[in-house]
């Protein structure tokens, strides 16, 4: 079992304090919230582990129990003594809590899972958002607001896994920064970091090319790396 402290995550409400303080975040419907909780319960799995100080002893836990601990640690909100059962705190948040708190829980849930299960869980969560026409999506384990179908289905779905390759780490960091700036409503900064991400991706694809601007784009095209893109998209590049 991975240790909680090894999970590095800055939850939604901490990343986007300004938006939270403005109180302008779109809410989730009651039906969407119910299905989200049902979905988390279906994904939840029990497991046994041996404490480091007593390797001969087995303890039982579950994904939801560990997520509840992770949420409490990252948000500084210890589990109340009045809680009657495992998962009660995060269930209440998902069902009736503030939308930013619900996103915090979802991000903690995805951060706890291993990579394979995380992808499946994220897909299931996004299915809920789509089915109930919510403006929220999870991408690369983070919650964000989306409005454009192309951005949702192509950029957010396909780009993060590609940028996860080691040589594209710089482009991924810039892409995530652009995404967060867009969520915050900082359009100018979002455009800047999105452009930087594209340039970094081009350079990585060309083996860390030193070229910039038009020369970089031309080198990318000359390497036949635009094949497969719709003609209009390739021409715009």
JSON list of N, CA and C in Angstrom, two decimals, residues 134-203:
[
{"chain": "A", "resi": 134, "resn": "UNK", "atom": "N", "xyz": [-22.98, 18.49, -17.36]},
{"chain": "A", "resi": 134, "resn": "UNK", "atom": "CA", "xyz": [-22.22, 19.33, -16.43]},
{"chain": "A", "resi": 134, "resn": "UNK", "atom": "C", "xyz": [-21.06, 19.97, -17.20]},
{"chain": "A", "resi": 135, "resn": "UNK", "atom": "N", "xyz": [-20.67, 21.14, -16.79]},
{"chain": "A", "resi": 135, "resn": "UNK", "atom": "CA", "xyz": [-19.55, 21.84, -17.43]},
{"chain": "A", "resi": 135, "resn": "UNK", "atom": "C", "xyz": [-18.20, 21.39, -16.89]},
{"chain": "A", "resi": 136, "resn": "UNK", "atom": "N", "xyz": [-18.22, 20.43, -15.98]},
{"chain": "A", "resi": 136, "resn": "UNK", "atom": "CA", "xyz": [-16.98, 19.95, -15.37]},
{"chain": "A", "resi": 136, "resn": "UNK", "atom": "C", "xyz": [-16.45, 18.72, -16.09]},
{"chain": "A", "resi": 137, "resn": "UNK", "atom": "N", "xyz": [-15.13, 18.58, -16.12]},
{"chain": "A", "resi": 137, "resn": "UNK", "atom": "CA", "xyz": [-14.48, 17.37, -16.57]},
{"chain": "A", "resi": 137, "resn": "UNK", "atom": "C", "xyz": [-13.25, 17.12, -15.70]},
{"chain": "A", "resi": 138, "resn": "UNK", "atom": "N", "xyz": [-12.83, 15.86, -15.65]},
{"chain": "A", "resi": 138, "resn": "UNK", "atom": "CA", "xyz": [-11.57, 15.50, -15.02]},
{"chain": "A", "resi": 138, "resn": "UNK", "atom": "C", "xyz": [-10.58, 15.22, -16.13]},
{"chain": "A", "resi": 139, "resn": "UNK", "atom": "N", "xyz": [-9.41, 15.82, -16.06]},
{"chain": "A", "resi": 139, "resn": "UNK", "atom": "CA", "xyz": [-8.36, 15.59, -17.04]},
{"chain": "A", "resi": 139, "resn": "UNK", "atom": "C", "xyz": [-7.03, 15.46, -16.31]},
{"chain": "A", "resi": 140, "resn": "UNK", "atom": "N", "xyz": [-6.36, 14.33, -16.53]},
{"chain": "A", "resi": 140, "resn": "UNK", "atom": "CA", "xyz": [-5.08, 14.08, -15.87]},
{"chain": "A", "resi": 140, "resn": "UNK", "atom": "C", "xyz": [-5.22, 14.18, -14.36]},
{"chain": "A", "resi": 141, "resn": "UNK", "atom": "N", "xyz": [-6.41, 13.76, -13.86]},
{"chain": "A", "resi": 141, "resn": "UNK", "atom": "CA", "xyz": [-6.65, 13.75, -12.42]},
{"chain": "A", "resi": 141, "resn": "UNK", "atom": "C", "xyz": [-7.08, 15.06, -11.82]},
{"chain": "A", "resi": 142, "resn": "UNK", "atom": "N", "xyz": [-7.27, 16.10, -12.66]},
{"chain": "A", "resi": 142, "resn": "UNK", "atom": "CA", "xyz": [-7.65, 17.41, -12.15]},
{"chain": "A", "resi": 142, "resn": "UNK", "atom": "C", "xyz": [-9.00, 17.84, -12.70]},
{"chain": "A", "resi": 143, "resn": "UNK", "atom": "N", "xyz": [-9.78, 18.54, -11.86]},
{"chain": "A", "resi": 143, "resn": "UNK", "atom": "CA", "xyz": [-11.07, 19.05, -12.29]},
{"chain": "A", "resi": 143, "resn": "UNK", "atom": "C", "xyz": [-10.92, 20.39, -12.98]},
{"chain": "A", "resi": 144, "resn": "UNK", "atom": "N", "xyz": [-11.69, 20.60, -14.03]},
{"chain": "A", "resi": 144, "resn": "UNK", "atom": "CA", "xyz": [-11.68, 21.88, -14.73]},
{"chain": "A", "resi": 144, "resn": "UNK", "atom": "C", "xyz": [-13.00, 22.09, -15.45]},
{"chain": "A", "resi": 145, "resn": "UNK", "atom": "N", "xyz": [-13.25, 23.35, -15.80]},
{"chain": "A", "resi": 145, "resn": "UNK", "atom": "CA", "xyz": [-14.47, 23.71, -16.52]},
{"chain": "A", "resi": 145, "resn": "UNK", "atom": "C", "xyz": [-14.17, 23.69, -18.00]},
{"chain": "A", "resi": 146, "resn": "UNK", "atom": "N", "xyz": [-15.05, 23.10, -18.80]},
{"chain": "A", "resi": 146, "resn": "UNK", "atom": "CA", "xyz": [-14.88, 23.10, -20.25]},
{"chain": "A", "resi": 146, "resn": "UNK", "atom": "C", "xyz": [-16.15, 23.61, -20.91]},
{"chain": "A", "resi": 147, "resn": "UNK", "atom": "N", "xyz": [-15.96, 24.26, -22.04]},
{"chain": "A", "resi": 147, "resn": "UNK", "atom": "CA", "xyz": [-17.11, 24.76, -22.80]},
{"chain": "A", "resi": 147, "resn": "UNK", "atom": "C", "xyz": [-17.06, 24.31, -24.26]},
{"chain": "A", "resi": 148, "resn": "UNK", "atom": "N", "xyz": [-15.88, 24.04, -24.77]},
{"chain": "A", "resi": 148, "resn": "UNK", "atom": "CA", "xyz": [-15.72, 23.75, -26.18]},
{"chain": "A", "resi": 148, "resn": "UNK", "atom": "C", "xyz": [-15.60, 22.24, -26.40]},
{"chain": "A", "resi": 149, "resn": "UNK", "atom": "N", "xyz": [-16.37, 21.69, -27.35]},
{"chain": "A", "resi": 149, "resn": "UNK", "atom": "CA", "xyz": [-16.38, 20.25, -27.59]},
{"chain": "A", "resi": 149, "resn": "UNK", "atom": "C", "xyz": [-15.02, 19.74, -28.06]},
{"chain": "A", "resi": 150, "resn": "UNK", "atom": "N", "xyz": [-14.36, 20.50, -28.91]},
{"chain": "A", "resi": 150, "resn": "UNK", "atom": "CA", "xyz": [-13.05, 20.05, -29.39]},
{"chain": "A", "resi": 150, "resn": "UNK", "atom": "C", "xyz": [-12.05, 20.01, -28.25]},
{"chain": "A", "resi": 151, "resn": "UNK", "atom": "N", "xyz": [-12.07, 21.04, -27.42]},
{"chain": "A", "resi": 151, "resn": "UNK", "atom": "CA", "xyz": [-11.16, 21.08, -26.27]},
{"chain": "A", "resi": 151, "resn": "UNK", "atom": "C", "xyz": [-11.41, 19.90, -25.36]},
{"chain": "A", "resi": 152, "resn": "UNK", "atom": "N", "xyz": [-12.68, 19.58, -25.15]},
{"chain": "A", "resi": 152, "resn": "UNK", "atom": "CA", "xyz": [-13.03, 18.48, -24.25]},
{"chain": "A", "resi": 152, "resn": "UNK", "atom": "C", "xyz": [-12.61, 17.14, -24.81]},
{"chain": "A", "resi": 153, "resn": "UNK", "atom": "N", "xyz": [-13.03, 16.84, -26.04]},
{"chain": "A", "resi": 153, "resn": "UNK", "atom": "CA", "xyz": [-12.90, 15.51, -26.59]},
{"chain": "A", "resi": 153, "resn": "UNK", "atom": "C", "xyz": [-11.52, 15.21, -27.16]},
{"chain": "A", "resi": 154, "resn": "UNK", "atom": "N", "xyz": [-10.84, 16.21, -27.67]},
{"chain": "A", "resi": 154, "resn": "UNK", "atom": "CA", "xyz": [-9.55, 15.98, -28.30]},
{"chain": "A", "resi": 154, "resn": "UNK", "atom": "C", "xyz": [-8.40, 16.42, -27.42]},
{"chain": "A", "resi": 155, "resn": "UNK", "atom": "N", "xyz": [-8.36, 17.70, -27.11]},
{"chain": "A", "resi": 155, "resn": "UNK", "atom": "CA", "xyz": [-7.22, 18.24, -26.37]},
{"chain": "A", "resi": 155, "resn": "UNK", "atom": "C", "xyz": [-7.10, 17.62, -25.00]},
{"chain": "A", "resi": 156, "resn": "UNK", "atom": "N", "xyz": [-8.18, 17.67, -24.21]},
{"chain": "A", "resi": 156, "resn": "UNK", "atom": "CA", "xyz": [-8.10, 17.19, -22.83]},
{"chain": "A", "resi": 156, "resn": "UNK", "atom": "C", "xyz": [-8.03, 15.68, -22.73]},
{"chain": "A", "resi": 157, "resn": "UNK", "atom": "N", "xyz": [-8.66, 14.98, -23.69]},
{"chain": "A", "resi": 157, "resn": "UNK", "atom": "CA", "xyz": [-8.67, 13.53, -23.64]},
{"chain": "A", "resi": 157, "resn": "UNK", "atom": "C", "xyz": [-7.34, 12.93, -24.09]},
{"chain": "A", "resi": 158, "resn": "UNK", "atom": "N", "xyz": [-6.74, 13.51, -25.15]},
{"chain": "A", "resi": 158, "resn": "UNK", "atom": "CA", "xyz": [-5.58, 12.89, -25.77]},
{"chain": "A", "resi": 158, "resn": "UNK", "atom": "C", "xyz": [-4.25, 13.52, -25.41]},
{"chain": "A", "resi": 159, "resn": "UNK", "atom": "N", "xyz": [-4.23, 14.80, -25.13]},
{"chain": "A", "resi": 159, "resn": "UNK", "atom": "CA", "xyz": [-2.95, 15.47, -24.95]},
{"chain": "A", "resi": 159, "resn": "UNK", "atom": "C", "xyz": [-2.20, 15.05, -23.68]},
{"chain": "A", "resi": 160, "resn": "UNK", "atom": "N", "xyz": [-2.82, 15.05, -22.48]},
{"chain": "A", "resi": 160, "resn": "UNK", "atom": "CA", "xyz": [-2.04, 14.70, -21.28]},
{"chain": "A", "resi": 160, "resn": "UNK", "atom": "C", "xyz": [-1.34, 13.35, -21.35]},
{"chain": "A", "resi": 161, "resn": "UNK", "atom": "N", "xyz": [-1.98, 12.25, -21.85]},
{"chain": "A", "resi": 161, "resn": "UNK", "atom": "CA", "xyz": [-1.25, 10.99, -21.91]},
{"chain": "A", "resi": 161, "resn": "UNK", "atom": "C", "xyz": [-0.03, 11.07, -22.82]},
{"chain": "A", "resi": 162, "resn": "UNK", "atom": "N", "xyz": [-0.14, 11.82, -23.93]},
{"chain": "A", "resi": 162, "resn": "UNK", "atom": "CA", "xyz": [0.99, 11.96, -24.85]},
{"chain": "A", "resi": 162, "resn": "UNK", "atom": "C", "xyz": [2.12, 12.73, -24.18]},
{"chain": "A", "resi": 163, "resn": "UNK", "atom": "N", "xyz": [1.75, 13.82, -23.50]},
{"chain": "A", "resi": 163, "resn": "UNK", "atom": "CA", "xyz": [2.75, 14.66, -22.87]},
{"chain": "A", "resi": 163, "resn": "UNK", "atom": "C", "xyz": [3.37, 14.02, -21.63]},
{"chain": "A", "resi": 164, "resn": "UNK", "atom": "N", "xyz": [2.80, 12.90, -21.20]},
{"chain": "A", "resi": 164, "resn": "UNK", "atom": "CA", "xyz": [3.35, 12.21, -20.03]},
{"chain": "A", "resi": 164, "resn": "UNK", "atom": "C", "xyz": [4.69, 11.55, -20.33]},
{"chain": "A", "resi": 165, "resn": "UNK", "atom": "N", "xyz": [5.02, 11.40, -21.62]},
{"chain": "A", "resi": 165, "resn": "UNK", "atom": "CA", "xyz": [6.32, 10.85, -21.98]},
{"chain": "A", "resi": 165, "resn": "UNK", "atom": "C", "xyz": [7.42, 11.74, -21.42]},
{"chain": "A", "resi": 166, "resn": "UNK", "atom": "N", "xyz": [8.51, 11.12, -20.98]},
{"chain": "A", "resi": 166, "resn": "UNK", "atom": "CA", "xyz": [9.56, 11.87, -20.28]},
{"chain": "A", "resi": 166, "resn": "UNK", "atom": "C", "xyz": [10.06, 13.06, -21.08]},
{"chain": "A", "resi": 167, "resn": "UNK", "atom": "N", "xyz": [10.25, 12.89, -22.40]},
{"chain": "A", "resi": 167, "resn": "UNK", "atom": "CA", "xyz": [10.81, 13.97, -23.22]},
{"chain": "A", "resi": 167, "resn": "UNK", "atom": "C", "xyz": [9.85, 15.14, -23.37]},
{"chain": "A", "resi": 168, "resn": "UNK", "atom": "N", "xyz": [8.59, 14.94, -23.03]},
{"chain": "A", "resi": 168, "resn": "UNK", "atom": "CA", "xyz": [7.58, 15.99, -23.17]},
{"chain": "A", "resi": 168, "resn": "UNK", "atom": "C", "xyz": [7.19, 16.59, -21.82]},
{"chain": "A", "resi": 169, "resn": "UNK", "atom": "N", "xyz": [8.01, 16.37, -20.79]},
{"chain": "A", "resi": 169, "resn": "UNK", "atom": "CA", "xyz": [7.63, 16.83, -19.46]},
{"chain": "A", "resi": 169, "resn": "UNK", "atom": "C", "xyz": [7.45, 18.35, -19.39]},
{"chain": "A", "resi": 170, "resn": "UNK", "atom": "N", "xyz": [8.31, 19.10, -20.09]},
{"chain": "A", "resi": 170, "resn": "UNK", "atom": "CA", "xyz": [8.17, 20.55, -20.09]},
{"chain": "A", "resi": 170, "resn": "UNK", "atom": "C", "xyz": [6.88, 20.99, -20.74]},
{"chain": "A", "resi": 171, "resn": "UNK", "atom": "N", "xyz": [6.55, 20.36, -21.86]},
{"chain": "A", "resi": 171, "resn": "UNK", "atom": "CA", "xyz": [5.30, 20.69, -22.55]},
{"chain": "A", "resi": 171, "resn": "UNK", "atom": "C", "xyz": [4.09, 20.36, -21.68]},
{"chain": "A", "resi": 172, "resn": "UNK", "atom": "N", "xyz": [4.18, 19.26, -20.94]},
{"chain": "A", "resi": 172, "resn": "UNK", "atom": "CA", "xyz": [3.06, 18.88, -20.08]},
{"chain": "A", "resi": 172, "resn": "UNK", "atom": "C", "xyz": [2.87, 19.90, -18.96]},
{"chain": "A", "resi": 173, "resn": "UNK", "atom": "N", "xyz": [3.96, 20.33, -18.35]},
{"chain": "A", "resi": 173, "resn": "UNK", "atom": "CA", "xyz": [3.85, 21.32, -17.27]},
{"chain": "A", "resi": 173, "resn": "UNK", "atom": "C", "xyz": [3.21, 22.61, -17.78]},
{"chain": "A", "resi": 174, "resn": "UNK", "atom": "N", "xyz": [3.62, 23.04, -18.97]},
{"chain": "A", "resi": 174, "resn": "UNK", "atom": "CA", "xyz": [3.06, 24.27, -19.55]},
{"chain": "A", "resi": 174, "resn": "UNK", "atom": "C", "xyz": [1.60, 24.08, -19.94]},
{"chain": "A", "resi": 175, "resn": "UNK", "atom": "N", "xyz": [1.26, 22.87, -20.42]},
{"chain": "A", "resi": 175, "resn": "UNK", "atom": "CA", "xyz": [-0.13, 22.59, -20.76]},
{"chain": "A", "resi": 175, "resn": "UNK", "atom": "C", "xyz": [-1.01, 22.66, -19.52]},
{"chain": "A", "resi": 176, "resn": "UNK", "atom": "N", "xyz": [-0.54, 22.06, -18.43]},
{"chain": "A", "resi": 176, "resn": "UNK", "atom": "CA", "xyz": [-1.31, 22.09, -17.18]},
{"chain": "A", "resi": 176, "resn": "UNK", "atom": "C", "xyz": [-1.45, 23.51, -16.66]},
{"chain": "A", "resi": 177, "resn": "UNK", "atom": "N", "xyz": [-0.38, 24.31, -16.80]},
{"chain": "A", "resi": 177, "resn": "UNK", "atom": "CA", "xyz": [-0.45, 25.70, -16.37]},
{"chain": "A", "resi": 177, "resn": "UNK", "atom": "C", "xyz": [-1.48, 26.46, -17.21]},
{"chain": "A", "resi": 178, "resn": "UNK", "atom": "N", "xyz": [-1.48, 26.22, -18.52]},
{"chain": "A", "resi": 178, "resn": "UNK", "atom": "CA", "xyz": [-2.45, 26.87, -19.40]},
{"chain": "A", "resi": 178, "resn": "UNK", "atom": "C", "xyz": [-3.87, 26.48, -19.02]},
{"chain": "A", "resi": 179, "resn": "UNK", "atom": "N", "xyz": [-4.06, 25.21, -18.71]},
{"chain": "A", "resi": 179, "resn": "UNK", "atom": "CA", "xyz": [-5.38, 24.72, -18.32]},
{"chain": "A", "resi": 179, "resn": "UNK", "atom": "C", "xyz": [-5.85, 25.38, -17.04]},
{"chain": "A", "resi": 180, "resn": "UNK", "atom": "N", "xyz": [-4.97, 25.49, -16.07]},
{"chain": "A", "resi": 180, "resn": "UNK", "atom": "CA", "xyz": [-5.34, 26.12, -14.80]},
{"chain": "A", "resi": 180, "resn": "UNK", "atom": "C", "xyz": [-5.62, 27.60, -14.96]},
{"chain": "A", "resi": 181, "resn": "UNK", "atom": "N", "xyz": [-4.83, 28.28, -15.80]},
{"chain": "A", "resi": 181, "resn": "UNK", "atom": "CA", "xyz": [-5.07, 29.71, -16.04]},
{"chain": "A", "resi": 181, "resn": "UNK", "atom": "C", "xyz": [-6.41, 29.90, -16.74]},
{"chain": "A", "resi": 182, "resn": "UNK", "atom": "N", "xyz": [-6.76, 28.98, -17.65]},
{"chain": "A", "resi": 182, "resn": "UNK", "atom": "CA", "xyz": [-8.04, 29.07, -18.35]},
{"chain": "A", "resi": 182, "resn": "UNK", "atom": "C", "xyz": [-9.19, 28.89, -17.37]},
{"chain": "A", "resi": 183, "resn": "UNK", "atom": "N", "xyz": [-9.05, 27.92, -16.47]},
{"chain": "A", "resi": 183, "resn": "UNK", "atom": "CA", "xyz": [-10.08, 27.71, -15.46]},
{"chain": "A", "resi": 183, "resn": "UNK", "atom": "C", "xyz": [-10.25, 28.94, -14.59]},
{"chain": "A", "resi": 184, "resn": "UNK", "atom": "N", "xyz": [-9.15, 29.63, -14.30]},
{"chain": "A", "resi": 184, "resn": "UNK", "atom": "CA", "xyz": [-9.20, 30.84, -13.48]},
{"chain": "A", "resi": 184, "resn": "UNK", "atom": "C", "xyz": [-9.76, 32.04, -14.25]},
{"chain": "A", "resi": 185, "resn": "UNK", "atom": "N", "xyz": [-9.88, 31.90, -15.57]},
{"chain": "A", "resi": 185, "resn": "UNK", "atom": "CA", "xyz": [-10.35, 33.02, -16.37]},
{"chain": "A", "resi": 185, "resn": "UNK", "atom": "C", "xyz": [-9.25, 33.96, -16.81]},
{"chain": "A", "resi": 186, "resn": "UNK", "atom": "N", "xyz": [-7.99, 33.56, -16.63]},
{"chain": "A", "resi": 186, "resn": "UNK", "atom": "CA", "xyz": [-6.85, 34.38, -17.05]},
{"chain": "A", "resi": 186, "resn": "UNK", "atom": "C", "xyz": [-6.50, 34.04, -18.50]},
{"chain": "A", "resi": 187, "resn": "UNK", "atom": "N", "xyz": [-7.28, 34.57, -19.43]},
{"chain": "A", "resi": 187, "resn": "UNK", "atom": "CA", "xyz": [-7.17, 34.19, -20.84]},
{"chain": "A", "resi": 187, "resn": "UNK", "atom": "C", "xyz": [-5.79, 34.50, -21.41]},
{"chain": "A", "resi": 188, "resn": "UNK", "atom": "N", "xyz": [-5.27, 35.70, -21.12]},
{"chain": "A", "resi": 188, "resn": "UNK", "atom": "CA", "xyz": [-3.97, 36.09, -21.67]},
{"chain": "A", "resi": 188, "resn": "UNK", "atom": "C", "xyz": [-2.88, 35.10, -21.24]},
{"chain": "A", "resi": 189, "resn": "UNK", "atom": "N", "xyz": [-2.85, 34.76, -19.96]},
{"chain": "A", "resi": 189, "resn": "UNK", "atom": "CA", "xyz": [-1.84, 33.81, -19.47]},
{"chain": "A", "resi": 189, "resn": "UNK", "atom": "C", "xyz": [-2.08, 32.41, -20.03]},
{"chain": "A", "resi": 190, "resn": "UNK", "atom": "N", "xyz": [-3.36, 32.03, -20.17]},
{"chain": "A", "resi": 190, "resn": "UNK", "atom": "CA", "xyz": [-3.67, 30.71, -20.73]},
{"chain": "A", "resi": 190, "resn": "UNK", "atom": "C", "xyz": [-3.15, 30.60, -22.15]},
{"chain": "A", "resi": 191, "resn": "UNK", "atom": "N", "xyz": [-3.33, 31.65, -22.95]},
{"chain": "A", "resi": 191, "resn": "UNK", "atom": "CA", "xyz": [-2.83, 31.64, -24.33]},
{"chain": "A", "resi": 191, "resn": "UNK", "atom": "C", "xyz": [-1.31, 31.55, -24.35]},
{"chain": "A", "resi": 192, "resn": "UNK", "atom": "N", "xyz": [-0.67, 32.31, -23.46]},
{"chain": "A", "resi": 192, "resn": "UNK", "atom": "CA", "xyz": [0.80, 32.30, -23.40]},
{"chain": "A", "resi": 192, "resn": "UNK", "atom": "C", "xyz": [1.33, 30.90, -23.10]},
{"chain": "A", "resi": 193, "resn": "UNK", "atom": "N", "xyz": [0.80, 30.26, -22.07]},
{"chain": "A", "resi": 193, "resn": "UNK", "atom": "CA", "xyz": [1.31, 28.94, -21.67]},
{"chain": "A", "resi": 193, "resn": "UNK", "atom": "C", "xyz": [0.90, 27.86, -22.66]},
{"chain": "A", "resi": 194, "resn": "UNK", "atom": "N", "xyz": [-0.25, 28.02, -23.31]},
{"chain": "A", "resi": 194, "resn": "UNK", "atom": "CA", "xyz": [-0.65, 27.06, -24.34]},
{"chain": "A", "resi": 194, "resn": "UNK", "atom": "C", "xyz": [0.33, 27.13, -25.51]},
{"chain": "A", "resi": 195, "resn": "UNK", "atom": "N", "xyz": [0.68, 28.36, -25.91]},
{"chain": "A", "resi": 195, "resn": "UNK", "atom": "CA", "xyz": [1.66, 28.52, -26.99]},
{"chain": "A", "resi": 195, "resn": "UNK", "atom": "C", "xyz": [3.02, 27.95, -26.61]},
{"chain": "A", "resi": 196, "resn": "UNK", "atom": "N", "xyz": [3.42, 28.18, -25.36]},
{"chain": "A", "resi": 196, "resn": "UNK", "atom": "CA", "xyz": [4.70, 27.64, -24.89]},
{"chain": "A", "resi": 196, "resn": "UNK", "atom": "C", "xyz": [4.68, 26.12, -24.89]},
{"chain": "A", "resi": 197, "resn": "UNK", "atom": "N", "xyz": [3.52, 25.54, -24.55]},
{"chain": "A", "resi": 197, "resn": "UNK", "atom": "CA", "xyz": [3.40, 24.08, -24.54]},
{"chain": "A", "resi": 197, "resn": "UNK", "atom": "C", "xyz": [3.54, 23.51, -25.94]},
{"chain": "A", "resi": 198, "resn": "UNK", "atom": "N", "xyz": [2.90, 24.17, -26.91]},
{"chain": "A", "resi": 198, "resn": "UNK", "atom": "CA", "xyz": [3.00, 23.72, -28.31]},
{"chain": "A", "resi": 198, "resn": "UNK", "atom": "C", "xyz": [4.45, 23.78, -28.78]},
{"chain": "A", "resi": 199, "resn": "UNK", "atom": "N", "xyz": [5.12, 24.89, -28.48]},
{"chain": "A", "resi": 199, "resn": "UNK", "atom": "CA", "xyz": [6.52, 25.04, -28.89]},
{"chain": "A", "resi": 199, "resn": "UNK", "atom": "C", "xyz": [7.40, 23.98, -28.24]},
{"chain": "A", "resi": 200, "resn": "UNK", "atom": "N", "xyz": [7.19, 23.73, -26.96]},
{"chain": "A", "resi": 200, "resn": "UNK", "atom": "CA", "xyz": [7.99, 22.71, -26.26]},
{"chain": "A", "resi": 200, "resn": "UNK", "atom": "C", "xyz": [7.73, 21.32, -26.84]},
{"chain": "A", "resi": 201, "resn": "UNK", "atom": "N", "xyz": [6.46, 21.05, -27.21]},
{"chain": "A", "resi": 201, "resn": "UNK", "atom": "CA", "xyz": [6.12, 19.75, -27.80]},
{"chain": "A", "resi": 201, "resn": "UNK", "atom": "C", "xyz": [6.79, 19.58, -29.15]},
{"chain": "A", "resi": 202, "resn": "UNK", "atom": "N", "xyz": [6.79, 20.65, -29.97]},
{"chain": "A", "resi": 202, "resn": "UNK", "atom": "CA", "xyz": [7.47, 20.59, -31.27]},
{"chain": "A", "resi": 202, "resn": "UNK", "atom": "C", "xyz": [8.96, 20.29, -31.08]},
{"chain": "A", "resi": 203, "resn": "UNK", "atom": "N", "xyz": [9.58, 21.01, -30.14]},
{"chain": "A", "resi": 203, "resn": "UNK", "atom": "CA", "xyz": [11.02, 20.84, -29.91]},
{"chain": "A", "resi": 203, "resn": "UNK", "atom": "C", "xyz": [11.33, 19.42, -29.45]}
]
